[in-house]
JSON list of C-alpha atoms in Angstrom, two decimals:
[
{"chain": "A", "resi": 1, "resn": "MET", "atom": "CA", "xyz": [30.51, 8.68, -21.11]},
{"chain": "A", "resi": 2, "resn": "MET", "atom": "CA", "xyz": [27.13, 6.93, -21.15]},
{"chain": "A", "resi": 3, "resn": "GLU", "atom": "CA", "xyz": [25.99, 4.97, -18.11]},
{"chain": "A", "resi": 4, "resn": "SER", "atom": "CA", "xyz": [25.24, 1.30, -18.52]},
{"chain": "A", "resi": 5, "resn": "LYS", "atom": "CA", "xyz": [21.69, 0.13, -17.79]},
{"chain": "A", "resi": 6, "resn": "PRO", "atom": "CA", "xyz": [22.64, -1.59, -14.49]},
{"chain": "A", "resi": 7, "resn": "GLU", "atom": "CA", "xyz": [24.46, 1.57, -13.30]},
{"chain": "A", "resi": 8, "resn": "HIS", "atom": "CA", "xyz": [21.48, 3.72, -14.28]},
{"chain": "A", "resi": 9, "resn": "GLN", "atom": "CA", "xyz": [19.12, 1.36, -12.41]},
{"chain": "A", "resi": 10, "resn": "ASP", "atom": "CA", "xyz": [21.41, 1.29, -9.34]},
{"chain": "A", "resi": 11, "resn": "MET", "atom": "CA", "xyz": [21.41, 5.09, -9.23]},
{"chain": "A", "resi": 12, "resn": "ARG", "atom": "CA", "xyz": [17.61, 5.24, -9.55]},
{"chain": "A", "resi": 13, "resn": "GLU", "atom": "CA", "xyz": [17.29, 2.74, -6.69]},
{"chain": "A", "resi": 14, "resn": "ASN", "atom": "CA", "xyz": [19.68, 4.77, -4.56]},
{"chain": "A", "resi": 15, "resn": "ILE", "atom": "CA", "xyz": [17.65, 7.94, -5.18]},
{"chain": "A", "resi": 16, "resn": "VAL", "atom": "CA", "xyz": [14.43, 6.09, -4.25]},
{"chain": "A", "resi": 17, "resn": "ARG", "atom": "CA", "xyz": [16.03, 4.66, -1.08]},
{"chain": "A", "resi": 18, "resn": "VAL", "atom": "CA", "xyz": [17.24, 8.07, 0.11]},
{"chain": "A", "resi": 19, "resn": "ALA", "atom": "CA", "xyz": [14.04, 9.85, -0.98]},
{"chain": "A", "resi": 20, "resn": "THR", "atom": "CA", "xyz": [11.99, 7.31, 1.05]},
{"chain": "A", "resi": 21, "resn": "GLU", "atom": "CA", "xyz": [13.67, 8.57, 4.22]},
{"chain": "A", "resi": 22, "resn": "VAL", "atom": "CA", "xyz": [13.33, 12.24, 3.22]},
{"chain": "A", "resi": 23, "resn": "PHE", "atom": "CA", "xyz": [9.61, 11.93, 2.37]},
{"chain": "A", "resi": 24, "resn": "SER", "atom": "CA", "xyz": [9.03, 10.01, 5.63]},
{"chain": "A", "resi": 25, "resn": "ARG", "atom": "CA", "xyz": [10.65, 12.82, 7.60]},
{"chain": "A", "resi": 26, "resn": "PHE", "atom": "CA", "xyz": [9.06, 15.86, 5.93]},
{"chain": "A", "resi": 27, "resn": "GLY", "atom": "CA", "xyz": [6.03, 14.50, 4.04]},
{"chain": "A", "resi": 28, "resn": "PHE", "atom": "CA", "xyz": [5.47, 14.95, 0.32]},
{"chain": "A", "resi": 29, "resn": "LYS", "atom": "CA", "xyz": [4.39, 18.59, 0.39]},
{"chain": "A", "resi": 30, "resn": "LYS", "atom": "CA", "xyz": [7.32, 19.93, 2.45]},
{"chain": "A", "resi": 31, "resn": "THR", "atom": "CA", "xyz": [9.99, 17.86, 0.71]},
{"chain": "A", "resi": 32, "resn": "SER", "atom": "CA", "xyz": [11.80, 19.68, -2.08]},
{"chain": "A", "resi": 33, "resn": "MET", "atom": "CA", "xyz": [14.10, 18.38, -4.78]},
{"chain": "A", "resi": 34, "resn": "GLU", "atom": "CA", "xyz": [16.86, 20.31, -2.94]},
{"chain": "A", "resi": 35, "resn": "ASP", "atom": "CA", "xyz": [16.17, 18.23, 0.21]},
{"chain": "A", "resi": 36, "resn": "ILE", "atom": "CA", "xyz": [16.53, 15.00, -1.78]},
{"chain": "A", "resi": 37, "resn": "ALA", "atom": "CA", "xyz": [19.65, 16.25, -3.58]},
{"chain": "A", "resi": 38, "resn": "ARG", "atom": "CA", "xyz": [21.22, 17.34, -0.27]},
{"chain": "A", "resi": 39, "resn": "ALA", "atom": "CA", "xyz": [20.54, 13.93, 1.31]},
{"chain": "A", "resi": 40, "resn": "LEU", "atom": "CA", "xyz": [22.10, 12.25, -1.75]},
{"chain": "A", "resi": 41, "resn": "ARG", "atom": "CA", "xyz": [25.05, 14.69, -1.74]},
{"chain": "A", "resi": 42, "resn": "MET", "atom": "CA", "xyz": [24.54, 15.42, -5.42]},
{"chain": "A", "resi": 43, "resn": "GLY", "atom": "CA", "xyz": [23.34, 18.32, -7.54]},
{"chain": "A", "resi": 44, "resn": "LYS", "atom": "CA", "xyz": [19.63, 18.78, -8.10]},
{"chain": "A", "resi": 45, "resn": "SER", "atom": "CA", "xyz": [20.14, 18.81, -11.87]},
{"chain": "A", "resi": 46, "resn": "SER", "atom": "CA", "xyz": [21.75, 15.34, -11.67]},
{"chain": "A", "resi": 47, "resn": "ILE", "atom": "CA", "xyz": [18.54, 13.90, -10.20]},
{"chain": "A", "resi": 48, "resn": "TYR", "atom": "CA", "xyz": [16.56, 15.18, -13.20]},
{"chain": "A", "resi": 49, "resn": "TYR", "atom": "CA", "xyz": [18.64, 12.83, -15.35]},
{"chain": "A", "resi": 50, "resn": "TYR", "atom": "CA", "xyz": [16.92, 9.91, -13.56]},
{"chain": "A", "resi": 51, "resn": "PHE", "atom": "CA", "xyz": [13.49, 11.34, -12.67]},
{"chain": "A", "resi": 52, "resn": "LYS", "atom": "CA", "xyz": [11.28, 14.06, -14.21]},
{"chain": "A", "resi": 53, "resn": "GLY", "atom": "CA", "xyz": [10.49, 15.55, -10.82]},
{"chain": "A", "resi": 54, "resn": "LYS", "atom": "CA", "xyz": [9.37, 15.11, -7.23]},
{"chain": "A", "resi": 55, "resn": "GLU", "atom": "CA", "xyz": [6.06, 13.44, -8.20]},
{"chain": "A", "resi": 56, "resn": "GLU", "atom": "CA", "xyz": [7.84, 10.76, -10.22]},
{"chain": "A", "resi": 57, "resn": "ILE", "atom": "CA", "xyz": [10.26, 10.05, -7.36]},
{"chain": "A", "resi": 58, "resn": "PHE", "atom": "CA", "xyz": [7.36, 9.84, -4.92]},
{"chain": "A", "resi": 59, "resn": "GLN", "atom": "CA", "xyz": [5.54, 7.42, -7.26]},
{"chain": "A", "resi": 60, "resn": "ALA", "atom": "CA", "xyz": [8.66, 5.19, -7.27]},
{"chain": "A", "resi": 61, "resn": "VAL", "atom": "CA", "xyz": [8.90, 5.39, -3.46]},
{"chain": "A", "resi": 62, "resn": "VAL", "atom": "CA", "xyz": [5.25, 4.40, -3.01]},
{"chain": "A", "resi": 63, "resn": "ASP", "atom": "CA", "xyz": [5.57, 1.60, -5.58]},
{"chain": "A", "resi": 64, "resn": "LYS", "atom": "CA", "xyz": [8.59, 0.25, -3.69]},
{"chain": "A", "resi": 65, "resn": "GLU", "atom": "CA", "xyz": [6.64, 0.28, -0.43]},
{"chain": "A", "resi": 66, "resn": "ALA", "atom": "CA", "xyz": [3.60, -1.31, -2.08]},
{"chain": "A", "resi": 67, "resn": "ASN", "atom": "CA", "xyz": [5.84, -4.06, -3.53]},
{"chain": "A", "resi": 68, "resn": "LEU", "atom": "CA", "xyz": [6.84, -5.10, 0.00]},
{"chain": "A", "resi": 69, "resn": "LEU", "atom": "CA", "xyz": [3.16, -5.70, 0.70]},
{"chain": "A", "resi": 70, "resn": "ARG", "atom": "CA", "xyz": [2.65, -7.52, -2.64]},
{"chain": "A", "resi": 71, "resn": "VAL", "atom": "CA", "xyz": [5.39, -10.08, -1.87]},
{"chain": "A", "resi": 72, "resn": "LYS", "atom": "CA", "xyz": [3.83, -10.95, 1.49]},
{"chain": "A", "resi": 73, "resn": "VAL", "atom": "CA", "xyz": [0.31, -11.03, 0.01]},
{"chain": "A", "resi": 74, "resn": "LYS", "atom": "CA", "xyz": [1.46, -13.52, -2.65]},
{"chain": "A", "resi": 75, "resn": "GLU", "atom": "CA", "xyz": [2.71, -15.83, 0.12]},
{"chain": "A", "resi": 76, "resn": "ILE", "atom": "CA", "xyz": [-0.75, -15.80, 1.71]},
{"chain": "A", "resi": 77, "resn": "LEU", "atom": "CA", "xyz": [-2.56, -16.34, -1.61]},
{"chain": "A", "resi": 78, "resn": "ASP", "atom": "CA", "xyz": [-0.26, -19.23, -2.52]},
{"chain": "A", "resi": 79, "resn": "SER", "atom": "CA", "xyz": [-0.55, -20.85, 0.92]},
{"chain": "A", "resi": 80, "resn": "SER", "atom": "CA", "xyz": [-2.68, -23.91, 1.74]},
{"chain": "A", "resi": 81, "resn": "LEU", "atom": "CA", "xyz": [-4.79, -21.94, 4.24]},
{"chain": "A", "resi": 82, "resn": "GLU", "atom": "CA", "xyz": [-8.58, -22.12, 3.93]},
{"chain": "A", "resi": 83, "resn": "ALA", "atom": "CA", "xyz": [-10.19, -19.07, 2.31]},
{"chain": "A", "resi": 84, "resn": "LYS", "atom": "CA", "xyz": [-11.52, -17.78, 5.65]},
{"chain": "A", "resi": 85, "resn": "GLU", "atom": "CA", "xyz": [-8.03, -17.88, 7.18]},
{"chain": "A", "resi": 86, "resn": "LYS", "atom": "CA", "xyz": [-6.48, -16.40, 4.03]},
{"chain": "A", "resi": 87, "resn": "LEU", "atom": "CA", "xyz": [-8.83, -13.44, 4.31]},
{"chain": "A", "resi": 88, "resn": "ARG", "atom": "CA", "xyz": [-8.08, -13.04, 8.03]},
{"chain": "A", "resi": 89, "resn": "SER", "atom": "CA", "xyz": [-4.30, -13.29, 7.39]},
{"chain": "A", "resi": 90, "resn": "TYR", "atom": "CA", "xyz": [-4.51, -10.87, 4.47]},
{"chain": "A", "resi": 91, "resn": "VAL", "atom": "CA", "xyz": [-6.44, -8.21, 6.42]},
{"chain": "A", "resi": 92, "resn": "LYS", "atom": "CA", "xyz": [-4.08, -8.48, 9.43]},
{"chain": "A", "resi": 93, "resn": "LEU", "atom": "CA", "xyz": [-0.99, -8.36, 7.25]},
{"chain": "A", "resi": 94, "resn": "ARG", "atom": "CA", "xyz": [-2.30, -5.43, 5.22]},
{"chain": "A", "resi": 95, "resn": "MET", "atom": "CA", "xyz": [-3.16, -3.36, 8.30]},
{"chain": "A", "resi": 96, "resn": "ASP", "atom": "CA", "xyz": [0.12, -4.18, 10.04]},
{"chain": "A", "resi": 97, "resn": "VAL", "atom": "CA", "xyz": [2.26, -3.40, 6.97]},
{"chain": "A", "resi": 98, "resn": "ILE", "atom": "CA", "xyz": [0.37, -0.20, 6.16]},
{"chain": "A", "resi": 99, "resn": "LYS", "atom": "CA", "xyz": [0.89, 1.06, 9.72]},
{"chain": "A", "resi": 100, "resn": "HIS", "atom": "CA", "xyz": [4.62, 1.01, 8.93]},
{"chain": "A", "resi": 101, "resn": "LEU", "atom": "CA", "xyz": [4.59, 2.34, 5.35]},
{"chain": "A", "resi": 102, "resn": "SER", "atom": "CA", "xyz": [4.51, 6.07, 5.96]},
{"chain": "A", "resi": 103, "resn": "ASN", "atom": "CA", "xyz": [4.74, 7.21, 2.33]},
{"chain": "A", "resi": 104, "resn": "TYR", "atom": "CA", "xyz": [2.09, 4.74, 1.15]},
{"chain": "A", "resi": 105, "resn": "MET", "atom": "CA", "xyz": [-0.17, 6.00, 3.93]},
{"chain": "A", "resi": 106, "resn": "GLU", "atom": "CA", "xyz": [0.30, 9.61, 2.91]},
{"chain": "A", "resi": 107, "resn": "ILE", "atom": "CA", "xyz": [-1.41, 9.00, -0.43]},
{"chain": "A", "resi": 108, "resn": "LEU", "atom": "CA", "xyz": [-4.31, 7.32, 1.34]},
{"chain": "A", "resi": 109, "resn": "LYS", "atom": "CA", "xyz": [-4.96, 10.08, 3.84]},
{"chain": "A", "resi": 110, "resn": "ASN", "atom": "CA", "xyz": [-3.74, 13.35, 2.32]},
{"chain": "A", "resi": 111, "resn": "ASP", "atom": "CA", "xyz": [-6.07, 14.92, -0.23]},
{"chain": "A", "resi": 112, "resn": "ASP", "atom": "CA", "xyz": [-3.77, 17.91, -0.51]},
{"chain": "A", "resi": 113, "resn": "LEU", "atom": "CA", "xyz": [-0.99, 15.71, -1.84]},
{"chain": "A", "resi": 114, "resn": "MET", "atom": "CA", "xyz": [0.16, 16.95, -5.24]},
{"chain": "A", "resi": 115, "resn": "ASN", "atom": "CA", "xyz": [-3.16, 17.67, -6.86]},
{"chain": "A", "resi": 116, "resn": "LEU", "atom": "CA", "xyz": [-6.34, 15.73, -6.26]},
{"chain": "A", "resi": 117, "resn": "GLU", "atom": "CA", "xyz": [-6.33, 14.14, -9.71]},
{"chain": "A", "resi": 118, "resn": "LEU", "atom": "CA", "xyz": [-2.87, 12.63, -9.22]},
{"chain": "A", "resi": 119, "resn": "THR", "atom": "CA", "xyz": [-3.77, 11.48, -5.69]},
{"chain": "A", "resi": 120, "resn": "GLU", "atom": "CA", "xyz": [-6.85, 9.73, -7.05]},
{"chain": "A", "resi": 121, "resn": "LYS", "atom": "CA", "xyz": [-4.74, 8.05, -9.75]},
{"chain": "A", "resi": 122, "resn": "PHE", "atom": "CA", "xyz": [-2.43, 6.66, -7.03]},
{"chain": "A", "resi": 123, "resn": "ARG", "atom": "CA", "xyz": [-5.34, 5.50, -4.90]},
{"chain": "A", "resi": 124, "resn": "LYS", "atom": "CA", "xyz": [-7.27, 3.92, -7.77]},
{"chain": "A", "resi": 125, "resn": "LYS", "atom": "CA", "xyz": [-4.29, 1.79, -8.76]},
{"chain": "A", "resi": 126, "resn": "TYR", "atom": "CA", "xyz": [-3.95, 0.30, -5.27]},
{"chain": "A", "resi": 127, "resn": "ASP", "atom": "CA", "xyz": [-7.70, 0.08, -4.62]},
{"chain": "A", "resi": 128, "resn": "ASP", "atom": "CA", "xyz": [-8.20, -1.92, -7.83]},
{"chain": "A", "resi": 129, "resn": "GLU", "atom": "CA", "xyz": [-5.33, -4.23, -6.87]},
{"chain": "A", "resi": 130, "resn": "GLU", "atom": "CA", "xyz": [-6.83, -4.82, -3.44]},
{"chain": "A", "resi": 131, "resn": "ILE", "atom": "CA", "xyz": [-10.32, -5.52, -4.73]},
{"chain": "A", "resi": 132, "resn": "THR", "atom": "CA", "xyz": [-8.79, -8.11, -7.10]},
{"chain": "A", "resi": 133, "resn": "ILE", "atom": "CA", "xyz": [-6.92, -9.81, -4.21]},
{"chain": "A", "resi": 134, "resn": "VAL", "atom": "CA", "xyz": [-9.98, -9.95, -1.95]},
{"chain": "A", "resi": 135, "resn": "ARG", "atom": "CA", "xyz": [-12.19, -11.11, -4.83]},
{"chain": "A", "resi": 136, "resn": "GLN", "atom": "CA", "xyz": [-9.73, -13.95, -5.52]},
{"chain": "A", "resi": 137, "resn": "ILE", "atom": "CA", "xyz": [-9.95, -15.12, -1.88]},
{"chain": "A", "resi": 138, "resn": "LEU", "atom": "CA", "xyz": [-13.76, -14.86, -1.88]},
{"chain": "A", "resi": 139, "resn": "GLU", "atom": "CA", "xyz": [-14.00, -16.75, -5.17]},
{"chain": "A", "resi": 140, "resn": "GLU", "atom": "CA", "xyz": [-11.83, -19.55, -3.78]},
{"chain": "A", "resi": 141, "resn": "GLY", "atom": "CA", "xyz": [-14.04, -19.73, -0.67]},
{"chain": "A", "resi": 142, "resn": "ASN", "atom": "CA", "xyz": [-17.16, -19.82, -2.84]},
{"chain": "A", "resi": 143, "resn": "LYS", "atom": "CA", "xyz": [-15.84, -22.71, -4.95]},
{"chain": "A", "resi": 144, "resn": "LYS", "atom": "CA", "xyz": [-14.96, -24.72, -1.82]},
{"chain": "A", "resi": 145, "resn": "GLY", "atom": "CA", "xyz": [-18.31, -23.97, -0.16]},
{"chain": "A", "resi": 146, "resn": "THR", "atom": "CA", "xyz": [-16.81, -21.93, 2.70]},
{"chain": "A", "resi": 147, "resn": "PHE", "atom": "CA", "xyz": [-18.62, -18.77, 1.59]},
{"chain": "A", "resi": 148, "resn": "ILE", "atom": "CA", "xyz": [-22.00, -18.22, -0.06]},
{"chain": "A", "resi": 149, "resn": "ILE", "atom": "CA", "xyz": [-21.53, -15.00, -2.01]},
{"chain": "A", "resi": 150, "resn": "LYS", "atom": "CA", "xyz": [-23.85, -13.92, -4.81]},
{"chain": "A", "resi": 151, "resn": "ASP", "atom": "CA", "xyz": [-21.90, -10.87, -5.98]},
{"chain": "A", "resi": 152, "resn": "LEU", "atom": "CA", "xyz": [-18.14, -11.31, -5.62]},
{"chain": "A", "resi": 153, "resn": "ASN", "atom": "CA", "xyz": [-17.26, -7.82, -6.91]},
{"chain": "A", "resi": 154, "resn": "LEU", "atom": "CA", "xyz": [-19.64, -6.03, -4.54]},
{"chain": "A", "resi": 155, "resn": "SER", "atom": "CA", "xyz": [-18.50, -8.15, -1.58]},
{"chain": "A", "resi": 156, "resn": "ALA", "atom": "CA", "xyz": [-14.82, -7.50, -2.36]},
{"chain": "A", "resi": 157, "resn": "LEU", "atom": "CA", "xyz": [-15.52, -3.77, -2.65]},
{"chain": "A", "resi": 158, "resn": "ALA", "atom": "CA", "xyz": [-17.38, -3.78, 0.70]},
{"chain": "A", "resi": 159, "resn": "ILE", "atom": "CA", "xyz": [-14.46, -5.51, 2.48]},
{"chain": "A", "resi": 160, "resn": "VAL", "atom": "CA", "xyz": [-11.84, -3.19, 0.98]},
{"chain": "A", "resi": 161, "resn": "THR", "atom": "CA", "xyz": [-13.98, -0.17, 1.93]},
{"chain": "A", "resi": 162, "resn": "ALA", "atom": "CA", "xyz": [-14.24, -1.45, 5.52]},
{"chain": "A", "resi": 163, "resn": "MET", "atom": "CA", "xyz": [-10.45, -1.88, 5.69]},
{"chain": "A", "resi": 164, "resn": "LYS", "atom": "CA", "xyz": [-9.89, 1.62, 4.31]},
{"chain": "A", "resi": 165, "resn": "GLY", "atom": "CA", "xyz": [-12.18, 2.96, 7.03]},
{"chain": "A", "resi": 166, "resn": "LEU", "atom": "CA", "xyz": [-9.78, 1.59, 9.65]},
{"chain": "A", "resi": 167, "resn": "GLU", "atom": "CA", "xyz": [-6.62, 3.04, 8.07]},
{"chain": "A", "resi": 168, "resn": "ILE", "atom": "CA", "xyz": [-6.59, 6.57, 9.46]},
{"chain": "A", "resi": 169, "resn": "PRO", "atom": "CA", "xyz": [-7.57, 5.62, 13.05]},
{"chain": "A", "resi": 170, "resn": "LEU", "atom": "CA", "xyz": [-4.94, 2.87, 12.86]},
{"chain": "A", "resi": 171, "resn": "VAL", "atom": "CA", "xyz": [-2.12, 5.13, 11.68]},
{"chain": "A", "resi": 172, "resn": "THR", "atom": "CA", "xyz": [-2.93, 7.97, 14.07]},
{"chain": "A", "resi": 173, "resn": "SER", "atom": "CA", "xyz": [-3.47, 5.73, 17.11]},
{"chain": "A", "resi": 174, "resn": "THR", "atom": "CA", "xyz": [-0.89, 4.19, 19.39]},
{"chain": "A", "resi": 175, "resn": "MET", "atom": "CA", "xyz": [-2.70, 0.87, 19.09]},
{"chain": "A", "resi": 176, "resn": "GLY", "atom": "CA", "xyz": [-0.40, -2.11, 19.58]},
{"chain": "A", "resi": 177, "resn": "VAL", "atom": "CA", "xyz": [-0.42, -5.24, 17.45]},
{"chain": "A", "resi": 178, "resn": "GLU", "atom": "CA", "xyz": [-2.57, -7.12, 19.98]},
{"chain": "A", "resi": 179, "resn": "SER", "atom": "CA", "xyz": [-5.27, -4.41, 20.06]},
{"chain": "A", "resi": 180, "resn": "LEU", "atom": "CA", "xyz": [-5.15, -4.11, 16.27]},
{"chain": "A", "resi": 181, "resn": "ASN", "atom": "CA", "xyz": [-5.65, -7.87, 15.91]},
{"chain": "A", "resi": 182, "resn": "MET", "atom": "CA", "xyz": [-8.68, -7.73, 18.23]},
{"chain": "A", "resi": 183, "resn": "VAL", "atom": "CA", "xyz": [-10.28, -4.95, 16.15]},
{"chain": "A", "resi": 184, "resn": "ILE", "atom": "CA", "xyz": [-9.62, -6.88, 12.94]},
{"chain": "A", "resi": 185, "resn": "ASP", "atom": "CA", "xyz": [-10.96, -10.13, 14.44]},
{"chain": "A", "resi": 186, "resn": "ASP", "atom": "CA", "xyz": [-14.15, -8.34, 15.52]},
{"chain": "A", "resi": 187, "resn": "MET", "atom": "CA", "xyz": [-14.58, -6.81, 12.06]},
{"chain": "A", "resi": 188, "resn": "LEU", "atom": "CA", "xyz": [-14.06, -10.18, 10.37]},
{"chain": "A", "resi": 189, "resn": "ASP", "atom": "CA", "xyz": [-16.40, -11.97, 12.78]},
{"chain": "A", "resi": 190, "resn": "ILE", "atom": "CA", "xyz": [-19.14, -9.48, 11.84]},
{"chain": "A", "resi": 191, "resn": "LEU", "atom": "CA", "xyz": [-18.32, -10.11, 8.19]},
{"chain": "A", "resi": 192, "resn": "PHE", "atom": "CA", "xyz": [-18.32, -13.90, 8.57]},
{"chain": "A", "resi": 193, "resn": "TYR", "atom": "CA", "xyz": [-21.17, -14.36, 11.05]},
{"chain": "A", "resi": 194, "resn": "GLY", "atom": "CA", "xyz": [-23.20, -11.13, 10.90]},
{"chain": "A", "resi": 195, "resn": "ILE", "atom": "CA", "xyz": [-24.60, -9.28, 13.89]},
{"chain": "A", "resi": 196, "resn": "VAL", "atom": "CA", "xyz": [-28.00, -10.93, 14.15]},
{"chain": "A", "resi": 197, "resn": "LYS", "atom": "CA", "xyz": [-28.39, -13.66, 16.78]},
{"chain": "A", "resi": 198, "resn": "ARG", "atom": "CA", "xyz": [-29.37, -16.95, 15.12]}
]
C-alpha cells in the first residue's frame, strides 16, 4: 500500500527529529545509519525509502536548525527598529542561536565533515544567505542616512566574516549571555564608531 504525501512527510520529519538528537550526541562522523535506525526503532532499509543516506539526513537536520534562525531573523528585519539596532539585534540573535544549534555549528567548524566539497557547499549556502541579510540592513541604514557605506557588498562580507571569527571561541567557551553580549557590543561599537579617537 502506498503512503499518502502527508504520511510520507510526517515520517521524514520524524526521522529528522530523531536524527537531530543522534547527530548532536555523536557528531556527524561517528553517527551511522544503524544508530539512527536504532533510535527510530525501525530497520535501516526503511530509512532509505525516505532519504538517500546519512548526508541527506544531515542536510535536512541542518536546514531545520537554520530555519529556526530564519524565522527569528525575519522578525528583526520586519521590525520598526532603526538599522543600527536591527544590525545589533541580528548579530546578538545569530550568535545566541548558533551557540545552541549543535549540528549547524558542526558544518561551520569541522572541515573533516563528509568531504570538504560537500562541507563547502553547506557553508556557502548559509554564508550567502547571511551576506544578503546584513546587506539588506546596511542598505536600509544607507537610505535613511544612518550609515555612509560606499560598497554594501564588501561591508556585508566584512561583518559576516567578523561574526564567523567569533563562532568557534563562542561555541567552545563557557561564556554566558551577558559576556557574549558585551563582546558583541564591543565588536559593533568598533564597526559603528571605529577605533580612532575623533
